Coordinates of N, CA and C in Angstrom, one line a residue:
P81 N 17.3 -93.1 -17.1 CA 16.9 -93.0 -15.9 C 18.0 -91.7 -15.4
P82 N 17.4 -91.1 -14.2 CA 17.9 -89.9 -13.6 C 19.4 -90.2 -13.1
T83 N 20.3 -89.3 -13.3 CA 21.4 -89.6 -12.6 C 21.4 -89.0 -11.1
I84 N 22.6 -89.1 -10.2 CA 22.4 -89.0 -8.8 C 22.5 -87.6 -8.9
S85 N 23.1 -86.7 -9.6 CA 23.1 -85.3 -9.9 C 21.7 -84.6 -9.9
Q86 N 21.0 -85.4 -10.8 CA 19.7 -84.7 -11.1 C 18.6 -84.9 -9.8
T87 N 18.9 -86.2 -9.0 CA 18.2 -86.4 -7.9 C 18.5 -85.5 -6.9
Q88 N 19.9 -85.1 -6.9 CA 20.1 -84.2 -5.6 C 19.8 -82.7 -6.1
R89 N 19.4 -82.5 -7.3 CA 19.1 -81.0 -7.6 C 17.7 -80.5 -7.2
G90 N 17.0 -81.6 -6.5 CA 15.6 -80.8 -6.1 C 14.4 -82.0 -6.4
Y91 N 14.8 -83.1 -6.7 CA 13.3 -84.1 -6.7 C 12.9 -84.1 -5.7
A92 N 13.8 -84.2 -4.6 CA 12.8 -84.4 -3.2 C 11.7 -83.3 -3.0
A93 N 11.9 -82.2 -3.7 CA 10.6 -81.2 -3.4 C 9.9 -81.4 -4.7
L94 N 9.6 -82.3 -5.3 CA 8.7 -82.6 -6.4 C 7.3 -82.4 -5.9
D95 N 6.5 -82.1 -6.7 CA 4.9 -82.1 -6.3 C 4.5 -83.1 -7.0
Y96 N 4.5 -84.3 -6.2 CA 4.1 -85.7 -6.5 C 2.7 -85.8 -7.2
D97 N 1.8 -84.7 -6.7 CA 0.4 -84.9 -7.5 C 0.5 -84.3 -8.8
L98 N 1.3 -83.5 -8.9 CA 1.7 -82.7 -10.2 C 1.9 -83.7 -11.2
L99 N 3.0 -84.6 -10.8 CA 3.5 -85.7 -11.5 C 2.7 -86.6 -11.6
L100 N 1.7 -87.0 -10.9 CA 0.9 -88.1 -11.0 C -0.1 -87.6 -12.2
S101 N -0.5 -86.4 -12.0 CA -1.6 -85.8 -13.1 C -0.8 -85.8 -14.4
A102 N 0.5 -85.4 -14.4 CA 1.1 -85.4 -15.9 C 1.3 -86.7 -16.5
A103 N 1.6 -87.7 -15.5 CA 1.6 -89.3 -16.1 C 0.3 -89.5 -16.7
A104 N -0.6 -89.3 -15.7 CA -2.1 -89.8 -16.2 C -2.6 -89.0 -17.4
E105 N -2.2 -87.9 -17.4 CA -2.6 -87.0 -18.7 C -1.7 -87.6 -20.0
L106 N -0.6 -88.0 -19.9 CA 0.1 -88.5 -21.1 C -0.5 -89.8 -21.3
G107 N -0.7 -90.6 -20.4 CA -1.2 -91.9 -20.9 C -2.7 -91.7 -21.3
Y108 N -3.5 -90.6 -20.8 CA -4.8 -90.5 -21.4 C -4.8 -90.2 -22.9
G109 N -3.7 -89.1 -23.2 CA -3.7 -88.6 -24.6 C -3.3 -89.9 -25.4
L110 N -2.5 -90.5 -25.0 CA -1.8 -91.8 -25.8 C -3.2 -92.8 -26.0
L111 N -3.9 -93.2 -25.1 CA -4.9 -94.0 -25.1 C -6.1 -93.5 -26.2
E112 N -6.5 -92.3 -25.8 CA -7.3 -91.6 -26.6 C -7.1 -91.5 -28.0
S113 N -5.6 -91.6 -28.2 CA -5.4 -91.3 -29.8 C -5.2 -92.8 -30.5
G114 N -5.5 -93.8 -29.6 CA -5.4 -95.0 -30.1 C -4.4 -96.0 -30.0
A115 N -3.5 -95.5 -29.1 CA -2.0 -96.1 -28.9 C -2.3 -97.7 -28.2
E116 N -1.5 -98.5 -28.3 CA -1.6 -99.7 -27.8 C -1.3 -99.7 -26.5
I117 N -2.0 -100.5 -25.5 CA -1.9 -100.8 -24.2 C -0.7 -100.6 -23.7
Y118 N 0.4 -101.5 -24.3 CA 1.7 -101.6 -23.8 C 2.3 -100.4 -23.8
R119 N 2.1 -99.8 -25.0 CA 2.8 -98.5 -25.1 C 2.3 -97.2 -24.0
V120 N 1.2 -97.3 -23.8 CA 0.8 -96.4 -22.7 C 1.3 -96.8 -21.3
E121 N 1.4 -98.0 -21.0 CA 1.8 -98.3 -19.9 C 3.3 -98.0 -19.7
E122 N 4.2 -98.2 -20.7 CA 5.6 -98.2 -20.8 C 5.9 -96.8 -20.7
S123 N 5.1 -95.8 -21.5 CA 5.2 -94.4 -21.5 C 5.1 -93.8 -20.1
I124 N 4.0 -94.3 -19.5 CA 3.7 -93.6 -18.1 C 5.1 -94.3 -17.2
Q125 N 5.2 -95.2 -17.4 CA 6.6 -95.8 -16.5 C 7.8 -95.2 -16.7
R126 N 8.2 -94.8 -18.0 CA 9.4 -94.2 -18.4 C 9.3 -92.7 -18.0
L127 N 8.0 -92.1 -18.0 CA 8.1 -90.7 -17.5 C 8.3 -90.6 -16.0
L128 N 7.6 -91.3 -15.0 CA 7.7 -91.6 -13.8 C 9.2 -91.7 -13.3
H129 N 9.8 -92.5 -14.1 CA 11.2 -93.2 -13.8 C 12.2 -92.0 -13.9
A130 N 11.8 -91.2 -14.9 CA 12.8 -89.8 -15.4 C 12.6 -88.8 -14.3
Y131 N 11.6 -88.8 -13.6 CA 11.5 -87.8 -12.6 C 11.6 -88.6 -11.3
G132 N 12.3 -89.7 -11.1 CA 13.0 -90.0 -10.0 C 11.8 -91.2 -9.1
I133 N 11.0 -91.7 -9.9 CA 10.1 -92.6 -9.3 C 10.6 -94.2 -9.8
P134 N 11.2 -94.8 -9.0 CA 12.0 -96.1 -9.6 C 10.9 -97.2 -9.8
R135 N 9.6 -97.3 -9.4 CA 8.8 -98.3 -9.6 C 7.5 -97.7 -9.5
A136 N 6.9 -97.8 -11.0 CA 5.4 -97.2 -11.0 C 4.7 -98.3 -11.4
D137 N 3.4 -98.3 -11.0 CA 2.3 -99.4 -11.3 C 1.1 -99.0 -12.3
P138 N 1.3 -98.6 -13.5 CA 0.2 -98.1 -14.3 C -0.5 -99.5 -14.7
F139 N -1.9 -99.4 -14.9 CA -2.8 -100.5 -15.1 C -3.6 -99.8 -16.2
V140 N -3.6 -100.5 -17.6 CA -4.5 -99.6 -18.7 C -5.2 -100.7 -19.2
I141 N -6.2 -100.5 -19.5 CA -7.3 -101.3 -20.2 C -7.8 -100.3 -21.4
P142 N -8.5 -100.6 -22.3 CA -9.3 -99.8 -23.4 C -10.0 -98.8 -22.9
N143 N -10.9 -98.8 -21.5 CA -11.6 -98.0 -21.2 C -11.2 -97.3 -19.9
C144 N -10.0 -97.6 -19.4 CA -9.7 -97.1 -18.1 C -7.9 -97.1 -17.9
I145 N -7.6 -96.0 -17.2 CA -6.2 -95.8 -16.8 C -5.9 -95.7 -15.2
I146 N -5.3 -96.6 -14.6 CA -4.9 -96.2 -13.3 C -3.4 -96.5 -13.3
V147 N -3.0 -95.0 -12.8 CA -1.5 -94.8 -12.3 C -1.5 -94.9 -10.9
S148 N -0.4 -95.4 -10.3 CA -0.3 -95.7 -9.0 C 1.5 -95.6 -8.8
F149 N 1.9 -95.0 -7.9 CA 3.4 -95.1 -7.4 C 3.5 -94.7 -5.9
R150 N 4.6 -94.8 -5.5 CA 5.0 -94.6 -4.0 C 5.9 -93.3 -4.0
T151 N 5.8 -92.2 -3.2 CA 6.9 -91.4 -3.2 C 7.9 -91.9 -2.4
P152 N 9.2 -91.1 -2.4 CA 10.3 -91.4 -1.5 C 9.7 -91.4 0.0
Q153 N 8.8 -90.5 0.2 CA 8.4 -90.5 1.6 C 7.6 -91.7 2.2
G154 N 7.0 -92.4 1.0 CA 6.2 -93.4 1.6 C 4.9 -93.4 1.2
Q155 N 4.5 -92.5 0.7 CA 3.1 -92.1 0.2 C 2.7 -92.7 -0.9
T156 N 1.5 -93.4 -0.9 CA 1.0 -94.0 -2.3 C 0.2 -93.2 -2.9
L157 N 0.2 -92.9 -4.0 CA -0.6 -92.1 -4.7 C -1.4 -92.8 -5.9
T158 N -2.5 -92.5 -6.2 CA -3.2 -93.2 -7.4 C -4.0 -92.3 -8.1
Q159 N -4.1 -92.4 -9.3 CA -5.1 -91.7 -10.1 C -5.8 -92.6 -11.2
V160 N -7.2 -92.5 -11.2 CA -8.1 -93.3 -12.2 C -8.5 -92.3 -13.2
R161 N -8.4 -92.5 -14.4 CA -9.0 -92.1 -15.4 C -9.8 -92.9 -16.3
R162 N -11.2 -92.4 -16.4 CA -12.1 -93.2 -17.6 C -11.8 -92.9 -18.8
M163 N -11.8 -93.6 -19.8 CA -11.7 -93.4 -21.0 C -12.9 -93.8 -21.8
P164 N -13.6 -92.5 -22.4 CA -14.8 -92.7 -23.2 C -14.5 -93.6 -24.6
S165 N -15.4 -93.7 -25.6 CA -15.1 -94.2 -26.7 C -14.2 -93.3 -27.5
H166 N -13.4 -93.9 -28.2 CA -12.2 -93.2 -29.0 C -11.8 -93.9 -30.1
G167 N -11.2 -93.4 -31.3 CA -10.8 -93.7 -32.2 C -9.0 -93.9 -32.4
T168 N -8.6 -93.8 -33.5 CA -7.2 -93.8 -33.5 C -6.7 -92.7 -34.7
D169 N -5.7 -92.1 -34.0 CA -5.2 -90.6 -35.0 C -3.6 -91.0 -34.7
V170 N -2.9 -91.4 -35.6 CA -1.5 -91.8 -35.6 C -0.6 -90.5 -35.3
D171 N -1.2 -89.5 -35.8 CA -0.5 -88.3 -35.7 C -0.2 -88.1 -34.5
L172 N -1.5 -87.9 -33.6 CA -1.2 -87.5 -32.0 C -0.5 -88.7 -31.5
I173 N -0.8 -89.9 -31.6 CA 0.2 -91.0 -31.3 C 1.7 -90.5 -31.2
E174 N 1.9 -90.3 -32.6 CA 3.4 -90.0 -32.7 C 3.7 -88.6 -31.9
R175 N 3.1 -87.7 -31.7 CA 3.4 -86.6 -31.3 C 3.6 -86.8 -29.6
Y176 N 2.4 -87.6 -28.9 CA 2.9 -87.9 -27.7 C 3.9 -88.7 -27.6
N177 N 4.1 -89.7 -28.2 CA 5.5 -90.3 -28.1 C 6.6 -89.6 -28.1
D178 N 6.7 -88.6 -29.0 CA 7.8 -87.8 -29.2 C 8.0 -86.9 -27.8
L179 N 6.8 -86.3 -27.4 CA 6.9 -85.7 -26.2 C 7.5 -86.3 -25.1
C180 N 7.0 -87.7 -25.0 CA 7.2 -88.6 -23.8 C 8.8 -88.6 -24.1
R181 N 9.3 -88.9 -25.0 CA 11.0 -89.0 -25.3 C 11.7 -87.7 -24.8
R182 N 11.0 -86.5 -25.2 CA 11.9 -85.4 -24.8 C 11.6 -85.0 -23.1
L183 N 10.4 -85.5 -22.7 CA 10.2 -85.1 -21.4 C 11.1 -85.9 -20.5
C184 N 11.5 -87.3 -21.0 CA 12.4 -88.2 -20.2 C 13.8 -87.8 -20.5
R185 N 14.2 -87.2 -21.6 CA 15.5 -86.5 -22.1 C 15.7 -85.3 -21.2
E186 N 15.0 -84.3 -21.3 CA 15.1 -83.0 -20.8 C 14.7 -82.7 -19.3
I187 N 13.8 -83.7 -19.0 CA 13.1 -83.5 -17.4 C 13.0 -82.0 -17.2
P188 N 11.8 -81.3 -17.9 CA 11.7 -79.9 -17.6 C 10.9 -80.0 -16.2
S189 N 10.6 -78.9 -15.8 CA 9.8 -78.7 -14.6 C 8.2 -79.2 -14.8
L190 N 7.7 -79.6 -13.9 CA 6.2 -80.4 -14.1 C 5.4 -79.5 -14.7
E191 N 5.5 -78.2 -14.4 CA 4.5 -77.0 -14.9 C 4.8 -77.2 -16.3
E192 N 5.9 -77.0 -16.8 CA 6.5 -77.0 -18.3 C 5.8 -78.2 -18.8
A193 N 5.9 -79.6 -18.4 CA 5.5 -80.6 -18.7 C 4.0 -80.8 -19.1
Q194 N 3.2 -80.1 -18.1 CA 2.0 -80.0 -18.1 C 1.3 -79.2 -19.2
S195 N 2.1 -78.2 -19.4 CA 1.7 -77.0 -20.6 C 1.9 -77.9 -21.9
R196 N 3.2 -78.4 -22.0 CA 3.4 -79.1 -23.3 C 2.2 -80.2 -23.5
L197 N 2.0 -80.9 -22.6 CA 0.8 -82.1 -22.8 C -0.4 -81.4 -23.2
K198 N -0.7 -80.2 -22.6 CA -2.1 -79.5 -22.9 C -2.1 -78.8 -24.3
D199 N -0.8 -78.3 -24.8 CA -0.6 -77.8 -26.1 C -1.1 -79.0 -27.1
I200 N -0.6 -80.2 -26.9 CA -0.9 -81.2 -28.0 C -2.2 -81.6 -28.0
G201 N -2.8 -81.7 -26.8 CA -4.2 -81.8 -26.8 C -5.2 -81.0 -27.6
Q202 N -4.8 -79.7 -27.5 CA -5.6 -78.7 -28.0 C -5.3 -78.4 -29.5
T203 N -4.5 -79.1 -30.2 CA -4.1 -79.0 -31.5 C -4.4 -80.2 -32.4
R204 N -5.5 -80.8 -32.0 CA -5.7 -82.1 -32.7 C -6.4 -81.6 -34.1
R205 N -6.0 -82.2 -34.9 CA -6.4 -82.2 -36.3 C -7.8 -82.8 -36.6
C206 N -8.8 -82.0 -37.2 CA -10.0 -82.5 -37.4 C -10.2 -82.2 -39.1
Y207 N -10.7 -83.4 -39.6 CA -11.0 -83.5 -41.0 C -12.3 -83.3 -41.3
S208 N -12.8 -82.6 -42.5 CA -14.4 -82.7 -42.8 C -14.7 -83.9 -43.1
F209 N -16.0 -84.0 -43.0 CA -16.8 -85.2 -43.3 C -16.6 -85.8 -44.8
P210 N -16.7 -84.8 -46.0 CA -16.2 -85.2 -47.1 C -14.9 -86.2 -47.2
V211 N -14.0 -85.2 -46.6 CA -12.5 -85.8 -46.6 C -12.3 -87.3 -46.0
L212 N -13.0 -87.5 -44.9 CA -13.0 -88.6 -44.2 C -13.8 -89.7 -45.1
M213 N -14.7 -89.6 -45.9 CA -15.5 -90.4 -46.5 C -14.6 -90.7 -47.8
A214 N -13.9 -89.7 -48.4 CA -13.0 -90.2 -49.6 C -12.0 -90.9 -49.1
A215 N -11.5 -90.8 -47.8 CA -10.4 -91.5 -47.3 C -10.8 -93.1 -46.9
Y216 N -12.0 -93.1 -46.6 CA -12.5 -94.7 -46.5 C -12.6 -95.3 -47.6
F217 N -12.9 -94.7 -48.9 CA -13.3 -95.2 -50.3 C -11.8 -95.4 -50.7
A218 N -10.8 -94.4 -50.4 CA -9.5 -94.5 -51.2 C -8.7 -95.6 -50.5
V219 N -8.6 -95.9 -49.1 CA -7.9 -96.9 -48.4 C -8.6 -98.2 -48.8
A220 N -9.7 -98.5 -48.8 CA -10.3 -99.8 -49.1 C -10.1 -100.2 -50.6
A221 N -10.1 -99.2 -51.5 CA -9.8 -99.5 -53.0 C -8.2 -99.9 -53.1
A222 N -7.5 -98.9 -52.3 CA -6.1 -99.1 -52.4 C -5.4 -100.6 -51.9
F223 N -6.1 -101.0 -50.9 CA -5.8 -102.4 -50.4 C -6.1 -103.3 -51.3
C224 N -7.3 -103.1 -52.1 CA -7.8 -104.1 -53.0 C -6.7 -104.4 -54.1
L225 N -6.5 -103.3 -54.6 CA -5.3 -103.3 -55.5 C -4.0 -104.0 -55.2
L226 N -3.7 -103.6 -53.8 CA -2.2 -103.9 -53.4 C -2.2 -105.4 -53.2
F227 N -3.8 -106.1 -52.9 CA -3.6 -107.4 -52.7 C -4.1 -108.2 -54.1
G228 N -3.7 -107.6 -55.3 CA -3.9 -108.1 -56.5 C -5.3 -108.0 -57.3
G229 N -6.3 -107.2 -56.6 CA -7.7 -106.9 -57.4 C -7.5 -106.2 -58.4
L230 N -8.5 -106.4 -59.5 CA -8.6 -105.4 -60.6 C -9.2 -104.1 -60.4
F231 N -9.3 -103.2 -61.3 CA -10.0 -102.0 -61.0 C -11.3 -102.1 -60.6
R232 N -12.1 -102.8 -61.2 CA -13.5 -102.9 -60.9 C -13.7 -103.6 -59.4
D233 N -12.7 -104.5 -59.1 CA -13.0 -105.0 -57.8 C -12.6 -103.6 -56.8
A234 N -11.4 -102.9 -57.2 CA -11.1 -101.9 -56.1 C -12.2 -100.8 -56.1
L235 N -12.9 -100.6 -57.3 CA -14.2 -100.0 -57.3 C -15.2 -100.4 -56.2
C236 N -15.4 -101.5 -56.2 CA -16.3 -102.3 -55.2 C -15.9 -102.2 -53.8
A237 N -14.6 -102.4 -53.6 CA -14.1 -102.4 -52.4 C -14.1 -100.9 -51.9
G238 N -13.9 -100.0 -52.7 CA -14.0 -98.4 -52.4 C -15.5 -98.2 -51.9
I239 N -16.5 -98.8 -52.6 CA -17.8 -98.3 -52.1 C -18.1 -99.0 -50.7
G240 N -17.5 -100.6 -50.6 CA -17.7 -101.0 -49.3 C -17.1 -100.3 -48.2
G241 N -15.9 -99.6 -48.4 CA -15.2 -98.7 -47.5 C -16.0 -97.7 -47.2
L242 N -16.5 -97.1 -48.3 CA -17.4 -95.8 -48.1 C -18.6 -96.3 -47.2
A243 N -19.4 -97.3 -47.5 CA -20.5 -97.7 -46.7 C -19.9 -98.0 -45.1
T244 N -18.8 -98.4 -45.0 CA -18.6 -98.8 -43.6 C -18.2 -97.4 -42.7
G245 N -17.5 -96.5 -43.8 CA -17.5 -95.2 -43.0 C -18.7 -94.5 -42.7
L246 N -19.7 -94.6 -43.4 CA -20.9 -93.9 -43.3 C -21.6 -94.7 -42.0
A247 N -21.6 -96.0 -42.1 CA -22.0 -96.8 -40.8 C -21.5 -96.3 -39.6
L248 N -20.1 -96.1 -39.6 CA -19.3 -95.8 -38.3 C -19.9 -94.5 -37.9
T249 N -19.7 -93.4 -38.9 CA -20.0 -92.0 -38.3 C -21.4 -92.2 -37.8
A250 N -22.4 -92.8 -38.5 CA -23.9 -92.8 -38.1 C -23.8 -93.5 -36.5
L251 N -23.0 -94.5 -36.4 CA -23.3 -95.3 -35.2 C -22.5 -94.3 -34.2
T252 N -21.6 -93.7 -34.5 CA -20.7 -92.8 -33.4 C -21.8 -91.6 -33.0
L253 N -22.4 -91.1 -34.1 CA -23.4 -89.9 -33.8 C -24.5 -90.6 -32.6
L254 N -24.8 -91.9 -33.0 CA -25.9 -92.4 -32.0 C -25.3 -92.8 -30.8
H255 N -23.9 -92.6 -30.4 CA -23.3 -93.0 -29.3 C -23.5 -94.5 -28.9
A256 N -23.3 -95.2 -30.2 CA -23.2 -96.9 -30.0 C -22.0 -97.3 -29.4
N257 N -21.8 -98.4 -28.6 CA -20.6 -98.7 -27.8 C -19.7 -99.2 -28.9
L258 N -18.4 -99.3 -28.6 CA -17.4 -99.9 -29.4 C -17.5 -101.3 -30.2
F259 N -18.1 -102.1 -29.2 CA -18.3 -103.7 -29.7 C -19.3 -103.6 -30.8
F260 N -20.4 -102.9 -30.6 CA -21.6 -103.0 -31.5 C -21.3 -102.1 -32.9
K261 N -20.6 -101.2 -32.6 CA -19.9 -100.6 -34.1 C -19.2 -101.5 -34.8
S262 N -18.1 -102.3 -33.9 CA -17.2 -103.2 -34.8 C -17.8 -104.5 -35.3
M263 N -18.8 -104.8 -34.6 CA -19.6 -106.0 -35.2 C -20.3 -105.5 -36.4
L264 N -21.0 -104.3 -36.1 CA -21.9 -104.0 -37.5 C -21.0 -103.6 -38.7
C265 N -20.1 -102.9 -38.4 CA -19.2 -102.5 -39.5 C -18.3 -103.7 -40.1
S266 N -18.2 -104.5 -39.2 CA -17.1 -105.9 -40.0 C -18.5 -106.7 -40.7
A267 N -19.8 -106.5 -40.3 CA -20.6 -107.4 -41.1 C -20.9 -106.7 -42.3
L268 N -20.9 -105.5 -42.2 CA -21.3 -104.6 -43.5 C -19.9 -104.7 -44.6
S269 N -19.0 -104.9 -43.9 CA -17.6 -104.8 -44.7 C -17.6 -106.5 -45.5
A270 N -17.9 -107.5 -44.8 CA -18.1 -108.7 -45.0 C -19.2 -108.9 -46.2
F271 N -20.3 -108.3 -46.0 CA -21.6 -108.2 -47.2 C -20.8 -107.6 -48.5

């Protein structure tokens, strides 16, 4: 939490619209990366609290973020961000979490905070299709071995993981919704 001296150093002159945008961008980046709802809401609250907003009301569901708070002058600010279909990127979640901690600890200018958020969003790792399919195969096979399966069981599980990865990729290219993708890939895995 900010100390009294930090509050006296000029938070009264904060650009609250920019603060709202930074908080919404942090939440958007976390949610897009696959972070849990509670983590997104908590990160938004911590960031706003660090910049002198004692009470914030973020509301996050899998496809929408609403950030709302009241400025010290009594003005209520709200921003709504719609989240398209997304996956999970553990590396990005960790980088956004780390940035949130640093922003709350260092409390840089809002322009610098926005710049750091933008930098993370632009440095996303992308893997080639063969690497992704190899990962689907390897992860499924490794879990089979972990739970006591034999080598031939792991081979079958790897083929099932590969089939699931191919189906998920095809459905993503067809812009299928998350529910349909989950149902179809679950049925394929069970088969």
